[in-house]
């Protein structure tokens, strides 16, 4: 099976323009394609991870990826999927975030010997002359068509700033610029980016002629990633200092039964034949599939050693006992104790297991907390400071979340 057919079989392609040309390009390793990453945080998250996996797959088939850092577009902010305007970041923060992205991307993509490019659209967007841009590029865009785009339409009722209205033009200009300067002939992105990508394709064809080979492909995976990459506590980050390898492993180990095979097919590099054999799995077999998914993705992001440690820790905890060395942990200091004790609600908030005392109180009252395998049922329960010496205590939230707290 060639790469384009494999991408379809894995459920990664949602929409395309020029399908036959795209198939020929990627199957013959002739695509130079880009995916953009706006620098809105200092770490990539699971949604980006899915896009990075696609870049890795296409590169393995001989195509050349461009990881486009959005140093310029981040200054404006993408309105797609937003109910309000994004927070404005300083140029210094954007530059710092871009540097963090680069280190993480290098784990997935081989940038040696021209096999891939890492570009920053600040290098061309920041120097554009506004009037010149209006004349050369703005004339190619219909305001009526732009307002019909889903990314703008959903914001019209609550207010769409003129700043954000320019985002489509800037993203379109990225493709136009890279098409001419580095031979970028294909762009990829999530379903929420479809209108923006069509704008880039149309800009190239209007400026350079209808025979210009500019193609787009949208991927189910990045839209799924934005959904999957969020938890009650926030994003699932690729940075181990934000989401530990154990937490990353547990996130995938605890996904819904209905999603496990879809995720294995979309995100792992296991052969499709092996995955197809799992289609009829149910019950305890789905738990095996979840372990496989969690292990493979943790190995890809954090290393095989970290995946092994996370799996051993998880198995030991669920079996009763086992090492706590790799468990997410919080160090407490003596100042957090009063008369040698700490309240269970204070403890849960200090460990980040609950956002507030109110949330912690409800969780305890609902029977959702155990400390060292003993269920805590009283919201005013106090734990002795001595209990936290040495290895500390293991807090269990619900059935699947484990956390260690110890006295430093």
Coordinates of C-alpha atoms in Angstrom, one line a residue:
X1 CA 0.0 0.0 0.0
X2 CA 1.4 3.4 -1.0
X3 CA 1.5 6.3 1.4
X4 CA -1.6 8.2 0.1
X5 CA -3.7 5.1 0.3
X6 CA -2.4 4.3 3.8
X7 CA -3.3 7.8 5.0
X8 CA -6.8 7.3 3.8
X9 CA -7.0 3.8 5.3
X10 CA -5.9 5.3 8.7
X11 CA -8.7 7.9 8.5
X12 CA -6.3 10.8 8.3
X13 CA -7.6 12.6 5.2
X14 CA -10.9 14.5 5.4
X15 CA -10.8 16.7 2.3
X16 CA -8.5 17.4 -0.6
X17 CA -8.2 19.5 -3.7
X18 CA -6.7 18.0 -6.8
X19 CA -6.7 14.4 -5.4
X20 CA -5.0 12.7 -8.3
X21 CA -2.2 15.2 -8.4
X22 CA -1.8 15.0 -4.6
X23 CA -1.7 11.2 -4.8
X24 CA 1.0 11.2 -7.4
X25 CA 3.1 13.8 -5.5
X26 CA 3.1 12.0 -2.2
X27 CA 3.3 8.5 -3.5
X28 CA 6.4 9.4 -5.5
X29 CA 8.0 11.5 -2.8
X30 CA 7.7 14.8 -4.7
X31 CA 5.7 16.8 -2.2
X32 CA 7.2 19.7 -0.4
X33 CA 4.5 20.4 2.1
X34 CA 4.0 22.6 5.2
X35 CA 2.0 22.6 8.4
X36 CA 1.9 25.8 10.5
X37 CA 2.3 26.0 14.3
X38 CA 1.3 29.3 16.0
X39 CA 3.4 29.9 19.1
X40 CA 0.6 30.5 21.6
X41 CA 2.3 28.4 24.4
X42 CA 5.8 27.2 25.3
X43 CA 5.1 23.6 24.5
X44 CA 3.4 21.6 21.7
X45 CA 0.3 19.6 22.8
X46 CA -1.4 16.4 21.7
X47 CA -3.2 18.2 18.8
X48 CA 0.2 19.2 17.4
X49 CA 1.6 15.8 18.0
X50 CA -0.9 14.3 15.6
X51 CA 0.2 16.8 12.9
X52 CA 3.8 15.9 13.6
X53 CA 3.0 12.2 13.1
X54 CA 1.6 13.0 9.7
X55 CA 4.8 14.9 8.8
X56 CA 6.9 12.0 9.9
X57 CA 4.8 9.5 7.8
X58 CA 5.1 11.7 4.7
X59 CA 8.8 12.2 5.3
X60 CA 9.4 8.5 5.6
X61 CA 7.8 8.1 2.2
X62 CA 10.4 10.5 0.7
X63 CA 8.5 13.8 0.9
X64 CA 10.0 17.0 2.4
X65 CA 8.2 18.7 5.3
X66 CA 8.2 22.3 6.2
X67 CA 7.5 23.0 9.9
X68 CA 6.3 26.6 9.7
X69 CA 6.6 28.5 13.0
X70 CA 4.0 31.2 13.2
X71 CA 6.1 34.0 14.6
X72 CA 4.2 36.5 12.5
X73 CA 0.7 35.0 12.5
X74 CA 0.8 34.6 16.3
X75 CA 1.0 38.4 16.5
X76 CA -2.6 38.5 15.0
X77 CA -4.2 35.3 16.3
X78 CA -6.3 32.7 14.5
X79 CA -10.0 33.1 15.2
X80 CA -10.8 29.5 14.2
X81 CA -12.5 27.6 17.0
X82 CA -12.5 30.6 19.3
X83 CA -15.4 32.4 21.0
X84 CA -13.2 35.4 21.9
X85 CA -10.0 37.0 20.8
X86 CA -6.8 35.3 21.7
X87 CA -4.5 36.9 24.3
X88 CA -1.9 39.2 22.7
X89 CA 1.6 37.9 23.2
X90 CA 4.8 40.0 23.2
X91 CA 7.4 39.4 20.5
X92 CA 9.8 38.1 23.2
X93 CA 7.3 35.5 24.4
X94 CA 6.6 34.4 20.8
X95 CA 10.3 34.0 20.1
X96 CA 10.7 32.0 23.3
X97 CA 7.8 29.7 22.4
X98 CA 9.2 29.2 18.9
X99 CA 12.5 28.0 20.4
X100 CA 10.6 25.5 22.6
X101 CA 8.7 24.2 19.6
X102 CA 11.9 23.6 17.6
X103 CA 13.4 21.3 20.2
X104 CA 10.3 19.2 20.4
X105 CA 9.8 19.0 16.6
X106 CA 13.3 17.6 16.2
X107 CA 12.2 14.4 18.0
X108 CA 9.8 13.7 15.1
X109 CA 11.3 15.2 12.0
X110 CA 14.8 14.7 10.4
X111 CA 16.0 18.2 9.6
X112 CA 19.5 17.1 8.4
X113 CA 20.8 17.4 4.8
X114 CA 17.8 19.4 3.5
X115 CA 15.3 16.6 4.3
X116 CA 13.0 19.1 6.0
X117 CA 12.9 22.8 6.6
X118 CA 12.0 24.8 9.7
X119 CA 10.8 28.3 8.8
X120 CA 9.3 31.2 10.7
X121 CA 6.7 33.4 8.9
X122 CA 7.9 36.4 10.9
X123 CA 10.8 36.5 8.5
X124 CA 8.5 37.7 5.7
X125 CA 5.3 38.9 7.3
X126 CA 6.9 41.4 9.6
X127 CA 8.5 43.3 6.7
X128 CA 5.4 43.6 4.5
X129 CA 4.3 47.0 3.5
X130 CA 0.7 47.3 4.4
X131 CA -0.5 49.3 1.4
X132 CA 1.5 47.1 -1.0
X133 CA -0.1 44.0 0.6
X134 CA -3.5 45.5 0.2
X135 CA -2.9 46.1 -3.5
X136 CA -1.1 42.9 -4.4
X137 CA -2.9 40.4 -2.2
X138 CA -6.1 42.0 -0.7
X139 CA -7.5 42.5 -4.2
X140 CA -7.6 38.7 -4.6
X141 CA -10.0 38.2 -1.7
X142 CA -13.7 38.6 -1.7
X143 CA -15.0 39.9 1.7
X144 CA -18.3 38.2 1.0
X145 CA -16.6 34.8 0.6
X146 CA -14.4 35.4 3.7
X147 CA -17.5 36.1 5.8
X148 CA -19.0 32.9 4.7
X149 CA -16.0 31.0 6.0
X150 CA -16.8 29.0 9.2
X151 CA -13.9 30.4 11.1
X152 CA -15.4 33.9 10.7
X153 CA -19.1 33.1 10.7
X154 CA -19.1 31.6 14.2
X155 CA -17.5 34.8 15.5
X156 CA -19.8 37.4 13.9
X157 CA -22.4 37.4 16.7
X158 CA -19.9 37.9 19.5
X159 CA -17.6 40.3 17.6
X160 CA -14.8 39.7 15.1
X161 CA -11.9 42.2 15.3
X162 CA -10.4 43.6 12.2
X163 CA -7.1 42.3 13.5
X164 CA -8.3 38.7 13.4
X165 CA -10.0 39.3 10.0
X166 CA -6.6 39.6 8.5
X167 CA -5.5 36.2 9.6
X168 CA -6.8 34.4 6.5
X169 CA -4.9 36.7 4.2
X170 CA -1.7 36.3 6.2
X171 CA -1.9 32.5 6.2
X172 CA -2.7 32.5 2.5
X173 CA 0.4 34.7 1.9
X174 CA 2.5 32.1 3.7
X175 CA 1.7 29.5 1.1
X176 CA 2.1 32.0 -1.7
X177 CA 5.6 33.0 -0.4
X178 CA 6.9 29.5 0.2
X179 CA 5.6 28.3 -3.1
X180 CA 7.8 30.9 -4.8
X181 CA 10.8 30.7 -2.5
X182 CA 11.3 27.1 -1.4
X183 CA 9.1 25.1 -3.9
X184 CA 6.3 24.3 -1.4
X185 CA 3.6 22.7 -3.5
X186 CA 1.2 21.3 -0.8
X187 CA -0.3 22.5 2.5
X188 CA -1.8 20.5 5.3
X189 CA -4.0 21.3 8.2
X190 CA -7.1 20.5 10.2
X191 CA -10.6 20.8 9.0
X192 CA -10.9 24.1 10.9
X193 CA -8.2 25.5 8.6
X194 CA -9.9 24.5 5.3
X195 CA -11.1 28.1 4.4
X196 CA -7.6 29.5 5.1
X197 CA -5.9 26.9 3.0
X198 CA -8.2 27.3 0.1
X199 CA -7.4 31.0 0.3
X200 CA -3.7 30.2 -0.2
X201 CA -4.4 27.9 -3.1
X202 CA -6.6 30.5 -4.8
X203 CA -4.1 33.3 -4.2
X204 CA -1.3 31.3 -6.0
X205 CA -3.5 30.5 -8.9
X206 CA -4.8 34.1 -9.3
X207 CA -1.4 35.6 -9.0
X208 CA 0.7 33.0 -10.9
X209 CA -1.8 31.5 -13.3
X210 CA -4.4 28.7 -13.1
X211 CA -1.8 26.1 -14.1
X212 CA 0.2 26.7 -11.0
X213 CA 0.5 23.5 -9.0
X214 CA -0.7 24.4 -5.5
X215 CA -2.6 21.8 -3.6
X216 CA -4.3 21.4 -0.3
X217 CA -5.1 18.5 2.0
X218 CA -7.0 18.7 5.2
X219 CA -6.6 16.1 7.9
X220 CA -9.1 14.7 10.3
X221 CA -6.3 14.2 12.7
X222 CA -5.6 17.8 13.7
X223 CA -9.2 18.5 14.4
X224 CA -9.4 15.3 16.5
X225 CA -6.2 16.4 18.2
X226 CA -7.7 19.6 19.4
X227 CA -10.5 17.7 21.0
X228 CA -8.4 14.9 22.4
X229 CA -5.7 17.2 23.6
X230 CA -7.8 18.7 26.3
X231 CA -8.6 17.4 29.7
X232 CA -10.4 18.8 32.7
X233 CA -7.1 20.1 34.0
X234 CA -6.0 21.6 30.6
X235 CA -4.0 20.6 27.7
X236 CA -2.0 17.3 27.4
X237 CA 1.5 18.7 26.7
X238 CA 4.5 17.1 25.0
X239 CA 6.8 18.8 27.4
X240 CA 7.6 16.3 30.3
X241 CA 7.8 19.2 32.7
X242 CA 4.1 20.1 32.0
X243 CA 2.7 16.6 31.4
X244 CA 4.9 13.8 32.9
X245 CA 5.5 10.7 30.8
X246 CA 3.4 8.8 33.3
X247 CA 0.5 11.3 33.0
X248 CA 0.9 11.2 29.2
X249 CA 0.7 7.4 29.3
X250 CA -2.3 7.4 31.6
X251 CA -4.1 9.9 29.4
X252 CA -4.1 7.4 26.5
X253 CA -4.6 4.4 28.7
X254 CA -7.8 6.0 30.0
X255 CA -9.4 7.0 26.7
X256 CA -13.0 5.9 25.9
X257 CA -13.5 2.4 24.5
X258 CA -15.0 3.8 21.3
X259 CA -11.9 5.8 20.5
X260 CA -9.1 3.3 21.2
X261 CA -8.9 1.6 17.8
X262 CA -9.4 4.9 15.9
X263 CA -6.4 6.3 17.8
X264 CA -4.2 3.3 17.2
X265 CA -5.0 3.5 13.5
X266 CA -4.4 7.3 13.3
X267 CA -1.5 7.8 15.6
X268 CA 0.7 4.7 15.9
X269 CA 3.1 3.4 13.3
X270 CA 1.9 -0.2 13.8
X271 CA 1.1 -2.1 10.5
X272 CA -2.5 -1.7 9.4
X273 CA -2.7 -5.5 9.1
X274 CA -2.0 -5.8 12.9
X275 CA -4.6 -3.1 13.7
X276 CA -7.2 -4.7 11.5
X277 CA -7.0 -7.9 13.5
X278 CA -8.1 -5.9 16.6
X279 CA -11.3 -4.6 15.0
X280 CA -13.4 -7.3 16.8
X281 CA -11.8 -6.8 20.2
X282 CA -14.0 -6.0 23.1
X283 CA -14.0 -6.3 26.9
X284 CA -10.6 -7.0 28.4
X285 CA -9.1 -7.1 25.0
X286 CA -9.8 -3.3 24.7
X287 CA -7.7 -2.8 27.8
X288 CA -4.9 -4.5 26.1
X289 CA -5.4 -2.2 23.1
X290 CA -5.3 0.8 25.4
X291 CA -2.1 -0.3 26.9
X292 CA -0.6 -0.8 23.5
X293 CA -1.7 2.7 22.4
X294 CA -0.4 4.3 25.5
X295 CA 3.0 2.5 25.3
X296 CA 3.5 3.3 21.6
X297 CA 2.7 7.0 21.9
X298 CA 4.7 7.5 25.1
X299 CA 7.6 5.8 23.4
X300 CA 7.3 8.1 20.4
X301 CA 7.1 11.3 22.4
X302 CA 9.3 10.5 25.5
X303 CA 11.5 7.4 24.6
X304 CA 11.0 3.6 25.0
X305 CA 12.6 3.7 28.5
X306 CA 10.0 6.3 29.7
X307 CA 7.2 4.2 28.1
X308 CA 8.4 1.1 29.9
X309 CA 8.7 2.9 33.3
X310 CA 5.2 4.4 32.9
X311 CA 3.7 1.1 32.0
X312 CA 5.3 -0.7 34.9
X313 CA 4.2 2.0 37.3
X314 CA 0.6 1.8 36.0
X315 CA 0.4 -1.9 36.1
X316 CA 1.9 -2.1 39.6
X317 CA -0.6 0.5 41.0
X318 CA -3.7 -1.1 39.4
X319 CA -2.6 -4.5 40.7
X320 CA -2.0 -3.1 44.2
X321 CA 1.4 -2.0 45.3
X322 CA 4.3 -1.3 42.9
X323 CA 6.8 1.5 42.7
X324 CA 5.8 5.1 43.1
X325 CA 9.0 6.5 41.6
X326 CA 7.5 7.5 38.3
X327 CA 4.2 8.6 39.6
X328 CA 3.2 12.3 39.3
X329 CA 4.3 13.8 42.7
X330 CA 4.0 16.9 44.8
X331 CA 6.5 17.9 47.4
X332 CA 5.0 19.5 50.5
X333 CA 6.8 21.8 52.9
X334 CA 6.3 22.1 56.6
X335 CA 4.7 25.5 56.2
X336 CA 1.6 23.8 54.6
X337 CA 0.9 22.0 57.8
X338 CA -0.9 23.4 60.9
X339 CA -0.2 21.8 64.2
X340 CA 1.4 18.9 62.3
X341 CA -1.7 18.2 60.2
X342 CA -3.0 19.1 56.7
X343 CA -6.7 19.0 55.6
X344 CA -7.6 16.7 52.8
X345 CA -9.2 19.5 50.8
X346 CA -6.0 21.6 51.1
X347 CA -4.0 18.6 50.1
X348 CA -6.0 17.9 46.9
X349 CA -5.7 21.5 45.8
X350 CA -2.0 21.6 46.6
X351 CA -1.4 18.5 44.5
X352 CA -3.4 20.0 41.6
X353 CA -6.0 17.2 41.7
X354 CA -8.8 19.8 42.3
X355 CA -9.0 23.4 41.3
X356 CA -10.7 24.6 44.4
X357 CA -11.8 23.6 47.9
X358 CA -15.3 23.4 46.7
X359 CA -14.4 20.9 43.9
X360 CA -12.4 18.9 46.4
X361 CA -15.3 18.8 48.9
X362 CA -17.7 17.5 46.3
X363 CA -15.2 14.8 45.2
X364 CA -14.6 13.6 48.8
X365 CA -18.4 13.6 49.6
X366 CA -19.0 11.5 46.4
X367 CA -16.5 8.9 47.6
X368 CA -13.9 9.7 44.9
X369 CA -10.8 10.0 47.0
X370 CA -8.6 7.4 48.8
X371 CA -5.3 7.9 50.6
X372 CA -3.0 4.9 50.8
X373 CA -6.0 2.7 49.7
X374 CA -8.2 4.1 52.5
X375 CA -11.3 5.9 51.3
X376 CA -11.7 9.4 52.7
X377 CA -15.3 10.3 53.3
X378 CA -15.1 13.3 55.6
X379 CA -14.4 16.7 54.0
X380 CA -12.9 17.9 57.3
X381 CA -10.5 14.9 57.5
X382 CA -6.9 15.8 58.6
X383 CA -3.7 13.9 57.7
X384 CA -0.7 13.8 60.1
X385 CA 2.5 15.4 58.8
X386 CA 4.5 12.2 59.8
X387 CA 2.4 10.3 57.2
X388 CA 4.1 12.2 54.4
X389 CA 7.7 11.3 55.5
X390 CA 9.8 9.0 53.3
X391 CA 7.9 7.8 50.2
X392 CA 4.9 9.8 51.3
X393 CA 1.3 8.9 50.6
X394 CA -0.5 7.8 47.4
X395 CA -3.7 9.7 46.6
X396 CA -6.2 7.9 44.3
X397 CA -8.7 10.2 42.6
X398 CA -11.6 8.2 41.0
X399 CA -10.5 4.8 39.6
X400 CA -7.6 5.8 37.4
X401 CA -5.7 8.9 38.7
X402 CA -2.8 8.3 41.1
X403 CA -0.7 11.0 42.7
X404 CA 2.1 10.9 45.3
X405 CA 2.5 13.6 48.0
X406 CA 5.6 13.7 50.2
X407 CA 7.3 15.9 52.7
X408 CA 10.5 17.6 51.3

